[in-house]
mmCIF file of C-alpha atoms in Angstrom:
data_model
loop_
_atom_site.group_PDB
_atom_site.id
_atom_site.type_symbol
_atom_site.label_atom_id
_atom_site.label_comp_id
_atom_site.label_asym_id
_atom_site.label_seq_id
_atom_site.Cartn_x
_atom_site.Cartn_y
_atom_site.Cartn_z
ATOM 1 C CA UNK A 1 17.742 79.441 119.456
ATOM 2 C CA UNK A 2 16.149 83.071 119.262
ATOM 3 C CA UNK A 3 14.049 82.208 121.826
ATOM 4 C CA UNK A 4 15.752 84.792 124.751
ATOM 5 C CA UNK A 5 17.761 86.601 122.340
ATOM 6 C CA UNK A 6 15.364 89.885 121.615
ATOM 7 C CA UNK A 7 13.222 91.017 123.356
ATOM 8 C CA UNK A 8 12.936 94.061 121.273
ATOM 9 C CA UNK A 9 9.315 93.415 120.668
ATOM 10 C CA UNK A 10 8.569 97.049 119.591
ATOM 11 C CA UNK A 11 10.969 97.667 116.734
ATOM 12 C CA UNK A 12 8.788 96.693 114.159
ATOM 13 C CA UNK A 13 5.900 94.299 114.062
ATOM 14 C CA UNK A 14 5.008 93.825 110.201
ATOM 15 C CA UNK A 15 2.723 96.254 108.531
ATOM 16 C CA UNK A 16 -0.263 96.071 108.513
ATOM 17 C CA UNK A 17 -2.018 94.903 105.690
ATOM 18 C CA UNK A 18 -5.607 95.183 104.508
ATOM 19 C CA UNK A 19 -6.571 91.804 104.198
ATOM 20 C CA UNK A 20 -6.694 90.963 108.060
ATOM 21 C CA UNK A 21 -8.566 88.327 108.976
ATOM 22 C CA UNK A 22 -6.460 85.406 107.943
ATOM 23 C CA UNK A 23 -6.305 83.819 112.208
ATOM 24 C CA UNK A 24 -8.811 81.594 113.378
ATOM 25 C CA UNK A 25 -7.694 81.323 116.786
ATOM 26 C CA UNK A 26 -4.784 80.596 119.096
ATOM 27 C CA UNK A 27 -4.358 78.458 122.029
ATOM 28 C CA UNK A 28 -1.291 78.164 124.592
ATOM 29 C CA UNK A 29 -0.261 75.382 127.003
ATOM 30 C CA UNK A 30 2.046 75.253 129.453
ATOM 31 C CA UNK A 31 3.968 71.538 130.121
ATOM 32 C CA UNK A 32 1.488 70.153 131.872
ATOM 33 C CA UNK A 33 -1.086 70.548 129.507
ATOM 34 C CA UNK A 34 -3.101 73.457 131.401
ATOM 35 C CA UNK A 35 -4.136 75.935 128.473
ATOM 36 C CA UNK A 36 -2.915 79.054 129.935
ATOM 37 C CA UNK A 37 -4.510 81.255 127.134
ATOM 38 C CA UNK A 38 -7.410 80.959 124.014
ATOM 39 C CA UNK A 39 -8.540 83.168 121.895
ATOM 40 C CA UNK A 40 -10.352 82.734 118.912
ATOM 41 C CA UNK A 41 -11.049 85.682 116.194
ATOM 42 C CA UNK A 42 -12.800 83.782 113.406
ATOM 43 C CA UNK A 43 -14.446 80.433 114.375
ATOM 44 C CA UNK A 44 -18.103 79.761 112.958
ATOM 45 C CA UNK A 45 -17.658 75.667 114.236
ATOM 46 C CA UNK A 46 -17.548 74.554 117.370
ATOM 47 C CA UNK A 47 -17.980 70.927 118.087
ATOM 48 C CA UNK A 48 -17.154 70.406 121.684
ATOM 49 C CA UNK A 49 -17.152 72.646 124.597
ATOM 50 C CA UNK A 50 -14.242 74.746 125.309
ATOM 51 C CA UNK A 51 -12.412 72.610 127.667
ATOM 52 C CA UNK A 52 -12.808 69.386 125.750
ATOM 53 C CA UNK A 53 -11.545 71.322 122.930
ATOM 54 C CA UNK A 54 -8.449 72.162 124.635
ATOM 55 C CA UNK A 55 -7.887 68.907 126.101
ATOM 56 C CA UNK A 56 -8.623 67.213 122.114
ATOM 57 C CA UNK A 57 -5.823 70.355 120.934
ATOM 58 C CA UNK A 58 -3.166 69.009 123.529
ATOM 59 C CA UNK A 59 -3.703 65.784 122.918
ATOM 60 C CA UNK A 60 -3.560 65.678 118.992
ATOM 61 C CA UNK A 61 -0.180 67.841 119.864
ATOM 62 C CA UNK A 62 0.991 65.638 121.489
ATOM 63 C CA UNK A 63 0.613 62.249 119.943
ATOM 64 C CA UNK A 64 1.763 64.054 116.901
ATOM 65 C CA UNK A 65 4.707 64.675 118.297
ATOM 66 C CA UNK A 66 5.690 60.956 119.223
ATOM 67 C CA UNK A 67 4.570 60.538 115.675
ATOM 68 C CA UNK A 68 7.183 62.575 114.472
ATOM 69 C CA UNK A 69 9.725 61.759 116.927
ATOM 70 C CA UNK A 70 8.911 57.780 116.311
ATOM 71 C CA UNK A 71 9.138 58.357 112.484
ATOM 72 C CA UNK A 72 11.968 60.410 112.529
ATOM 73 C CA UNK A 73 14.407 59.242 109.404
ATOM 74 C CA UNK A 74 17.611 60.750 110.512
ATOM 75 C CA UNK A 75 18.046 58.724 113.848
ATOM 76 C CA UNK A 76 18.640 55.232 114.768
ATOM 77 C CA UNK A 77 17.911 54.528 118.380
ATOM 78 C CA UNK A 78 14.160 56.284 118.823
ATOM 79 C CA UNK A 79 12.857 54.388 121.852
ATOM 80 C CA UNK A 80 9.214 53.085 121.637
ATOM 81 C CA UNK A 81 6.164 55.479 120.206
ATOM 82 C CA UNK A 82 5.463 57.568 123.119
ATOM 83 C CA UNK A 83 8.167 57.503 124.612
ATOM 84 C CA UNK A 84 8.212 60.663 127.030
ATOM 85 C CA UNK A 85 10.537 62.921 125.435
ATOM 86 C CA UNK A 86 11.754 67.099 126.671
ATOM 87 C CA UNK A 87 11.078 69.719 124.810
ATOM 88 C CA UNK A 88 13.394 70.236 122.069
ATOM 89 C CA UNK A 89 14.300 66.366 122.885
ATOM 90 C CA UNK A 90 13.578 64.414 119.646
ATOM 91 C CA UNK A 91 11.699 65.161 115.666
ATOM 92 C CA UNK A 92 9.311 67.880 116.904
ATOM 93 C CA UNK A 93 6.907 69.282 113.700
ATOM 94 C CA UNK A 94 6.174 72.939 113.190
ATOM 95 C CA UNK A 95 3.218 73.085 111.001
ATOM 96 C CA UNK A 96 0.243 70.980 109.397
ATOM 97 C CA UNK A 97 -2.474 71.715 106.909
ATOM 98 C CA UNK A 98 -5.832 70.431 106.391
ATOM 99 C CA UNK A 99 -8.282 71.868 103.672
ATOM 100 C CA UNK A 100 -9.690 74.366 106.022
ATOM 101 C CA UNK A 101 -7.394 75.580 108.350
ATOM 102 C CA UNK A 102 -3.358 75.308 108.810
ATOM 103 C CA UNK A 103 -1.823 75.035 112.123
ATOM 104 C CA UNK A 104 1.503 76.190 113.372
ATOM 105 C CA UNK A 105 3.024 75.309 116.273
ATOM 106 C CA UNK A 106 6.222 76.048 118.448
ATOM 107 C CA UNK A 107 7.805 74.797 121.465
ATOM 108 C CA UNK A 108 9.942 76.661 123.812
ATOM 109 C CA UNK A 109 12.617 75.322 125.480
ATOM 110 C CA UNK A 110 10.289 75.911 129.172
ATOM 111 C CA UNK A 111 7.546 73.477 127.289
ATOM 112 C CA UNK A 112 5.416 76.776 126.593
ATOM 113 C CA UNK A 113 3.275 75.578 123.432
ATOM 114 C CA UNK A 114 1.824 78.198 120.945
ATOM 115 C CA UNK A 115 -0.898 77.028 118.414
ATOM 116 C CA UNK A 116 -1.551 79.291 115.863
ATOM 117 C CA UNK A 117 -4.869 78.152 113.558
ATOM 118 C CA UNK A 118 -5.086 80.043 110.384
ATOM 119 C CA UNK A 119 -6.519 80.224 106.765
ATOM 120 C CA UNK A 120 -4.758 77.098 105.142
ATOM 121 C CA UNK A 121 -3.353 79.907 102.354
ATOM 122 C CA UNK A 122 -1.062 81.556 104.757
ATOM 123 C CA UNK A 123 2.911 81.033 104.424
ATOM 124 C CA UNK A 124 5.245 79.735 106.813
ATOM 125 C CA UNK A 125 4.604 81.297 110.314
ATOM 126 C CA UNK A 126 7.274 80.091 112.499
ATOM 127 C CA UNK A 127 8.550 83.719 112.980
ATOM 128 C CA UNK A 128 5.304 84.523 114.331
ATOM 129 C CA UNK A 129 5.064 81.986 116.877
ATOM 130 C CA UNK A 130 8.557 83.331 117.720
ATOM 131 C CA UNK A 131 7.049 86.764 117.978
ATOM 132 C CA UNK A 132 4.088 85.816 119.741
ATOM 133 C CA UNK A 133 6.414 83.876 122.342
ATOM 134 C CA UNK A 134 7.965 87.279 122.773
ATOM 135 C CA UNK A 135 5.035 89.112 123.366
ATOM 136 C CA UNK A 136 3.953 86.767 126.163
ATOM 137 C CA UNK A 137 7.844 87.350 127.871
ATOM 138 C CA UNK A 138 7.407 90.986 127.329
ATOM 139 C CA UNK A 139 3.582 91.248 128.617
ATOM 140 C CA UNK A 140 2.797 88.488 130.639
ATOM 141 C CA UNK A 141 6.475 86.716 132.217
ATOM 142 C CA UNK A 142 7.073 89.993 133.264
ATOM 143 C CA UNK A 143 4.218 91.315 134.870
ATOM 144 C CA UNK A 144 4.882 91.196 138.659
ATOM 145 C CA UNK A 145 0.778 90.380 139.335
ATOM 146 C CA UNK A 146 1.304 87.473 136.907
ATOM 147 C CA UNK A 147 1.651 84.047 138.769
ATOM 148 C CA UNK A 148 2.983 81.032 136.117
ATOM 149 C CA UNK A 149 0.960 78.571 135.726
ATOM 150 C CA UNK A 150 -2.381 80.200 135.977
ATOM 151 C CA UNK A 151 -4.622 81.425 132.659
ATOM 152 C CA UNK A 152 -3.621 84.760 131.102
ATOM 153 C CA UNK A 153 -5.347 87.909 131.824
ATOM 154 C CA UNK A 154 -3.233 91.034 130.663
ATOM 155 C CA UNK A 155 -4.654 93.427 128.630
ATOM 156 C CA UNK A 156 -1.309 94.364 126.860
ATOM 157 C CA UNK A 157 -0.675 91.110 125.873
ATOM 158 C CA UNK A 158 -4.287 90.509 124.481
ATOM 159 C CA UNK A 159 -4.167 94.174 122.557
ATOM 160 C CA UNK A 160 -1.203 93.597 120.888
ATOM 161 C CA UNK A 161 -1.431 90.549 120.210
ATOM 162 C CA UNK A 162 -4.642 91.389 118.282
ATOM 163 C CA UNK A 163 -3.052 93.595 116.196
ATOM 164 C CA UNK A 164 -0.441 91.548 115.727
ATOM 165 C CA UNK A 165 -2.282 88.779 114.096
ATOM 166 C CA UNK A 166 -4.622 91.664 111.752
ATOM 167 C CA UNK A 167 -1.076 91.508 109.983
ATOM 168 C CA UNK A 168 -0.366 88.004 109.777
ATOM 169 C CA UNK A 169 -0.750 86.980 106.299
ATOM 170 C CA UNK B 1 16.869 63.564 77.753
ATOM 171 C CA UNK B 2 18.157 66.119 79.203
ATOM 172 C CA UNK B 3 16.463 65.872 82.548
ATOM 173 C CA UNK B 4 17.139 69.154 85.113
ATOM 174 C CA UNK B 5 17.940 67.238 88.361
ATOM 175 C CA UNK B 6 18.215 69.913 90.704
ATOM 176 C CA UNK B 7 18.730 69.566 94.474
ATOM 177 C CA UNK B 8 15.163 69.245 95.238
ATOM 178 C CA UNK B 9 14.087 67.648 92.328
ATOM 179 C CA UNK B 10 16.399 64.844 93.615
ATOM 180 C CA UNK B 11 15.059 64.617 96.585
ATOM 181 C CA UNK B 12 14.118 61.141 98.815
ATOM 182 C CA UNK B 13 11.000 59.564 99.496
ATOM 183 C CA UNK B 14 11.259 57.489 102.419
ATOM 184 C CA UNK B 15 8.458 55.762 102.995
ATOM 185 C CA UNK B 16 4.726 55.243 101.777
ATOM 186 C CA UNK B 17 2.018 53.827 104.122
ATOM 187 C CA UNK B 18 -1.689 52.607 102.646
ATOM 188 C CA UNK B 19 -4.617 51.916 105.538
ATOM 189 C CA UNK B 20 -8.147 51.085 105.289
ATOM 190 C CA UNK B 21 -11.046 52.929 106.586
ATOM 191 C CA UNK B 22 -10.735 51.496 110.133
ATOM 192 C CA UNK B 23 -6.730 52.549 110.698
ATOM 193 C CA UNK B 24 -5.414 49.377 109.811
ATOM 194 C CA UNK B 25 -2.093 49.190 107.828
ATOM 195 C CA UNK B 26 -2.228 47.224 104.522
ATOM 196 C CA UNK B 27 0.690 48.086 102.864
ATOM 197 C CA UNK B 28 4.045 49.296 103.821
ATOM 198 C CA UNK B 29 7.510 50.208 102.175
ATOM 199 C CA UNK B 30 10.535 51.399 103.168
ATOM 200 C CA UNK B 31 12.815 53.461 100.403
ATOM 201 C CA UNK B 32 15.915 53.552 103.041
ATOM 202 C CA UNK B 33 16.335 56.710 105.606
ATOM 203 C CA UNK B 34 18.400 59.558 105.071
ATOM 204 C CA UNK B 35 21.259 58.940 102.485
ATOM 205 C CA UNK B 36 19.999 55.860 101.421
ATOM 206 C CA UNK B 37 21.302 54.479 105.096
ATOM 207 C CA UNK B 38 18.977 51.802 106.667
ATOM 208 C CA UNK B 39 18.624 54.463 109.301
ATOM 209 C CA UNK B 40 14.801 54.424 109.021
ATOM 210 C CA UNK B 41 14.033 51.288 109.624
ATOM 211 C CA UNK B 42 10.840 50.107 111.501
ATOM 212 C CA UNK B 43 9.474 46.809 112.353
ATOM 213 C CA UNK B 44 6.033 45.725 111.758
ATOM 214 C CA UNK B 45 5.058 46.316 114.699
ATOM 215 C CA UNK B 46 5.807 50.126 115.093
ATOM 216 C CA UNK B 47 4.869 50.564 111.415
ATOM 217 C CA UNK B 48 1.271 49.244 112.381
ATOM 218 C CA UNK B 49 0.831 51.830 115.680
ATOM 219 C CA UNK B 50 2.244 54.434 113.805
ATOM 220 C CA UNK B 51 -0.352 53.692 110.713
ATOM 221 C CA UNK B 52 -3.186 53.620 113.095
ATOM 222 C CA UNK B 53 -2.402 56.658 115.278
ATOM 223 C CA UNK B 54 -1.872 58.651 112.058
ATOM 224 C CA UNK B 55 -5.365 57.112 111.209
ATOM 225 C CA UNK B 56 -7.009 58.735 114.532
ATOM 226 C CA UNK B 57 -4.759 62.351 114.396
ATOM 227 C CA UNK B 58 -5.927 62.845 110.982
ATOM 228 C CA UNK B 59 -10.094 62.007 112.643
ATOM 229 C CA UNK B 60 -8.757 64.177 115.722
ATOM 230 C CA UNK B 61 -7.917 67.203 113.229
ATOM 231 C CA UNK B 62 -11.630 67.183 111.444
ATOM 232 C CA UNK B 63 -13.239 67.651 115.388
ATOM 233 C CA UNK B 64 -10.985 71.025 115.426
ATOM 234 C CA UNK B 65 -11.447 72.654 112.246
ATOM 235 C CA UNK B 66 -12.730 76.132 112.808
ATOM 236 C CA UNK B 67 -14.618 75.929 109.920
ATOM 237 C CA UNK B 68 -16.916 72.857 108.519
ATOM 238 C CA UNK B 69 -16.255 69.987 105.997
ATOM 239 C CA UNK B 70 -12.844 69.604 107.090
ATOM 240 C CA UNK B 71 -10.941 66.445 105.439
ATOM 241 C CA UNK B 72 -8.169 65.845 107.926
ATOM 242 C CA UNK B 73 -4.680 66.804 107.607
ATOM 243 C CA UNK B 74 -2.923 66.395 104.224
ATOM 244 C CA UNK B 75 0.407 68.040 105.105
ATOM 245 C CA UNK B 76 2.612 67.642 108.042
ATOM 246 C CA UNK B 77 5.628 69.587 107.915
ATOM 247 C CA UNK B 78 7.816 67.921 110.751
ATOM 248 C CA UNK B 79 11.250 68.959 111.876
ATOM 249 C CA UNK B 80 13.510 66.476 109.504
ATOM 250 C CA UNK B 81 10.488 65.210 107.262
ATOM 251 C CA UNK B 82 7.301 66.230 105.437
ATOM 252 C CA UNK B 83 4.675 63.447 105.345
ATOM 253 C CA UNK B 84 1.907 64.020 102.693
ATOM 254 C CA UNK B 85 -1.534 62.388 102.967
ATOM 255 C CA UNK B 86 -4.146 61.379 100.489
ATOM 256 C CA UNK B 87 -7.258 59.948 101.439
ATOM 257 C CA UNK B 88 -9.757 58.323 98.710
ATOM 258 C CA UNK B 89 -13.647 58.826 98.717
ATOM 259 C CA UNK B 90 -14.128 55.753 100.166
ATOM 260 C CA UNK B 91 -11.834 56.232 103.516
ATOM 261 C CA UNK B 92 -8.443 54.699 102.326
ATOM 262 C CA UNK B 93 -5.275 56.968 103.098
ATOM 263 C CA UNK B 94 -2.412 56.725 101.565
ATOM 264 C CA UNK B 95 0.372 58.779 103.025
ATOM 265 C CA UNK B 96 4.437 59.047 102.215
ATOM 266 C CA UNK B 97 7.057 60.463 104.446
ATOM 267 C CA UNK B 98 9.614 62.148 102.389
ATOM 268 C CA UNK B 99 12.704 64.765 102.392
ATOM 269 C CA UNK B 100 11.616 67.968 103.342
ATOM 270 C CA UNK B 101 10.510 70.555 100.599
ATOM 271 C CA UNK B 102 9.965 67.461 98.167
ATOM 272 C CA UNK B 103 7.753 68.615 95.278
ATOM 273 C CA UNK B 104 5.203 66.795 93.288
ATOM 274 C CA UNK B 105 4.001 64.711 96.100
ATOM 275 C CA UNK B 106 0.390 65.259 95.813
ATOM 276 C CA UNK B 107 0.320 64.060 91.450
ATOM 277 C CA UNK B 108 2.941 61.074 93.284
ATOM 278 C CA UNK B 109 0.240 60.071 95.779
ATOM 279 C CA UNK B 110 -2.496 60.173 92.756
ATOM 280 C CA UNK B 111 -0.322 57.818 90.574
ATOM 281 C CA UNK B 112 0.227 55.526 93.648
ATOM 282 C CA UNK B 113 -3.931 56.180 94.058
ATOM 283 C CA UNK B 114 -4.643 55.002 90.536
ATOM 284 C CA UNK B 115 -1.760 51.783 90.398
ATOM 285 C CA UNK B 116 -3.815 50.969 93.440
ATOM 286 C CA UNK B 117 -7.080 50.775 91.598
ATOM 287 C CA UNK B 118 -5.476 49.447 89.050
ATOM 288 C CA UNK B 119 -3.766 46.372 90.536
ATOM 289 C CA UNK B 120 -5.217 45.942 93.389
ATOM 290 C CA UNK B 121 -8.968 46.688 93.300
ATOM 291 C CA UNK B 122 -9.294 44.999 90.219
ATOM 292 C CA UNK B 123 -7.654 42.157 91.284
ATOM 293 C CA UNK B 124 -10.279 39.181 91.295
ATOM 294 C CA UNK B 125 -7.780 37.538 94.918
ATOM 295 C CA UNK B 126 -7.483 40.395 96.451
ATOM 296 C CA UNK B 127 -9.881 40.771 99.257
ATOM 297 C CA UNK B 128 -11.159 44.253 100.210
ATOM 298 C CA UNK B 129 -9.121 45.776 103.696
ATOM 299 C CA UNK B 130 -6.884 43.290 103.700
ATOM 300 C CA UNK B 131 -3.131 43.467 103.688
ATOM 301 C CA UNK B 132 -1.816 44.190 99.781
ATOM 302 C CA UNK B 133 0.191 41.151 98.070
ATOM 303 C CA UNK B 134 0.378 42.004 94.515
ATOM 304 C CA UNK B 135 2.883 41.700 92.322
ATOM 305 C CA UNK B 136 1.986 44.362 89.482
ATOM 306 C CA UNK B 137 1.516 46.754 92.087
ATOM 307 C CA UNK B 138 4.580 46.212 94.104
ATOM 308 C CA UNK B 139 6.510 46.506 90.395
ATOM 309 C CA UNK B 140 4.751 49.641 89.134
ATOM 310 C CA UNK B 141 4.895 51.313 92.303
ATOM 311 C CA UNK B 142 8.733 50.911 92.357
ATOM 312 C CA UNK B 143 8.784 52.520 89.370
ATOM 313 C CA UNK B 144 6.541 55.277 89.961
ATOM 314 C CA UNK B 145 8.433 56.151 93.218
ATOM 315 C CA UNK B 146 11.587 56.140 91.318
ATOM 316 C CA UNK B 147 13.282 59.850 91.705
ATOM 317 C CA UNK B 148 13.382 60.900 88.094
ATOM 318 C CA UNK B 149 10.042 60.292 87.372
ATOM 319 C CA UNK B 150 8.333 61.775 90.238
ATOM 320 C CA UNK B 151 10.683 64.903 88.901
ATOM 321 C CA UNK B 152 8.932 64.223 85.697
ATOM 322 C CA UNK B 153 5.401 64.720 87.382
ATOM 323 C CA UNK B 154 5.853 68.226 87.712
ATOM 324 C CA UNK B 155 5.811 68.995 84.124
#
């Protein structure tokens, strides 16, 4: 788990590359489901109003995940589909594609959910959920005015992680 | 014939799932979990709610495309599995679960695609979103799932 290890978030975030525009948008959840942060950089569709669309987001996460852990091949003894599990508890996924959009996802061990949506082309972005995650410890867990729980409004975090995601490709 | 079996080209497939346009599950085969153990096994039950919430994620995932005409998800890439997902013009999906980093699944989920117009559509008894009992397709589709050849699909 990498999850507390660095939090040497400035080091080096990727370089930049020209071709930037490869997120669609990003969502975060806490455990109970409350979406604690959206953002969207690239979305010409919207079919439902913004908090249905958060509440559809959770919900497909999570009955995906008792998918998963219900399907799971290399345990016995799974329990019954939707069976309330931890997080890290169980076959979790990390990523699905559809024809128009590919979505990562990662779980910390506090039940913090990241959703990445991007262009179904990109590679394998579970290192930048794991960067993202430590952007939000750096900018947001440890802002003193921030209170947990409660939708994320921090300017640093939102900056950089704009121009993180320009490099994400 | 010198066949190249490399580690992944070895690789298990350990289950395939066919449902109709309305989420129900008409076929369903088990290929034994990991290491050829029965580890996987589900009964019918479980295999039909798993078939038909699979059926409503992959509707759930069109409502939150960011961009239009999206077809629902076609690759899940889960923590000790990839499942791949075809679905036909006309609303059936067939998906398999398999190791993860299997290749070739998409030309393996055509062939499956085409035995099942082949021996089942045209099959004068079989009736149309109904559970699958054919023969030919059940013996063809053993083969077709059989490691070597879906190696062979690559080519």
């Amino acid at each position: 788990m990498q999850f507390f290890g660095g939090s040497d978030v400035s080091p080096s975030p990727p370089a930049t590359t020209a071709a930037g525009h490869n997120a669609n948008m990003m969502y975060m959840f806490n455990r109970n489901g409350v979406c604690l942060f959206y953002r969207e950089w690239n979305r010409p569709l919207h079919t439902l109003n913004p908090q249905q669309d958060h509440k559809l987001m959770f919900g497909l996460l999570f009955s995906l995940k008792s998918l998963t852990a219900k399907m799971d091949p290399t345990s016995g003894d799974k329990g019954n589909l939707g069976m309330p599990q931890l997080p890290g508890q169980g076959c979790s996924f990390h990523c699905f594609r559809t024809n128009t959009y590919k979505l990562s996802f990662m779980e910390s061990p506090s039940g913090i959910k990241i959703i990445l949506v991007t262009h179904p082309k990109t590679g394998d972005l579970r290192e930048a959920t794991k960067y993202i995650y430590n952007l939000y410890v750096e900018y947001v867990v440890k802002n003193p005015m921030y209170a947990p729980g409660t939708p994320i409004r921090c300017d640093l975090f939102t900056t950089n992680l704009d121009q993180y995601v320009r490099s994400i490709s | 014939m010198a066949t190249t079996t490399t580690g992944t080209a070895a690789a298990a497939i350990y289950s395939l799932y066919i449902i109709n346009k309305s989420g129900g599950l008409i076929y369903y085969k088990e290929y034994g979990g990991v290491g050829g153990t029965g580890r996987m096994r589900m009964d019918t039950n479980d295999s039909l709610r798993v078939a038909s919430l699979w059926h409503s994620m992959h509707a759930i995932s069109q409502q939150l495309s960011p961009t239009p005409s999206c077809s629902g998800i076609d690759l899940l890439l889960a923590d000790s599995f990839d499942l791949h997902c075809f679905q036909s013009l006309t609303g059936t999906k067939f998906f398999v679960v398999c190791e993860p980093g299997t290749p070739n699944m998409e030309s393996l989920l055509k062939v499956i695609y085409e035995l099942y117009t082949d021996y089942v559509l045209k099959n004068p008894f079989y009736e149309m979103e109904m559970p699958i009992r054919c023969e030919l397709f059940d013996i063809n589709l053993s083969v077709a799932v059989q490691k070597d050849r879906v190696a062979l699909l690559g080519r």
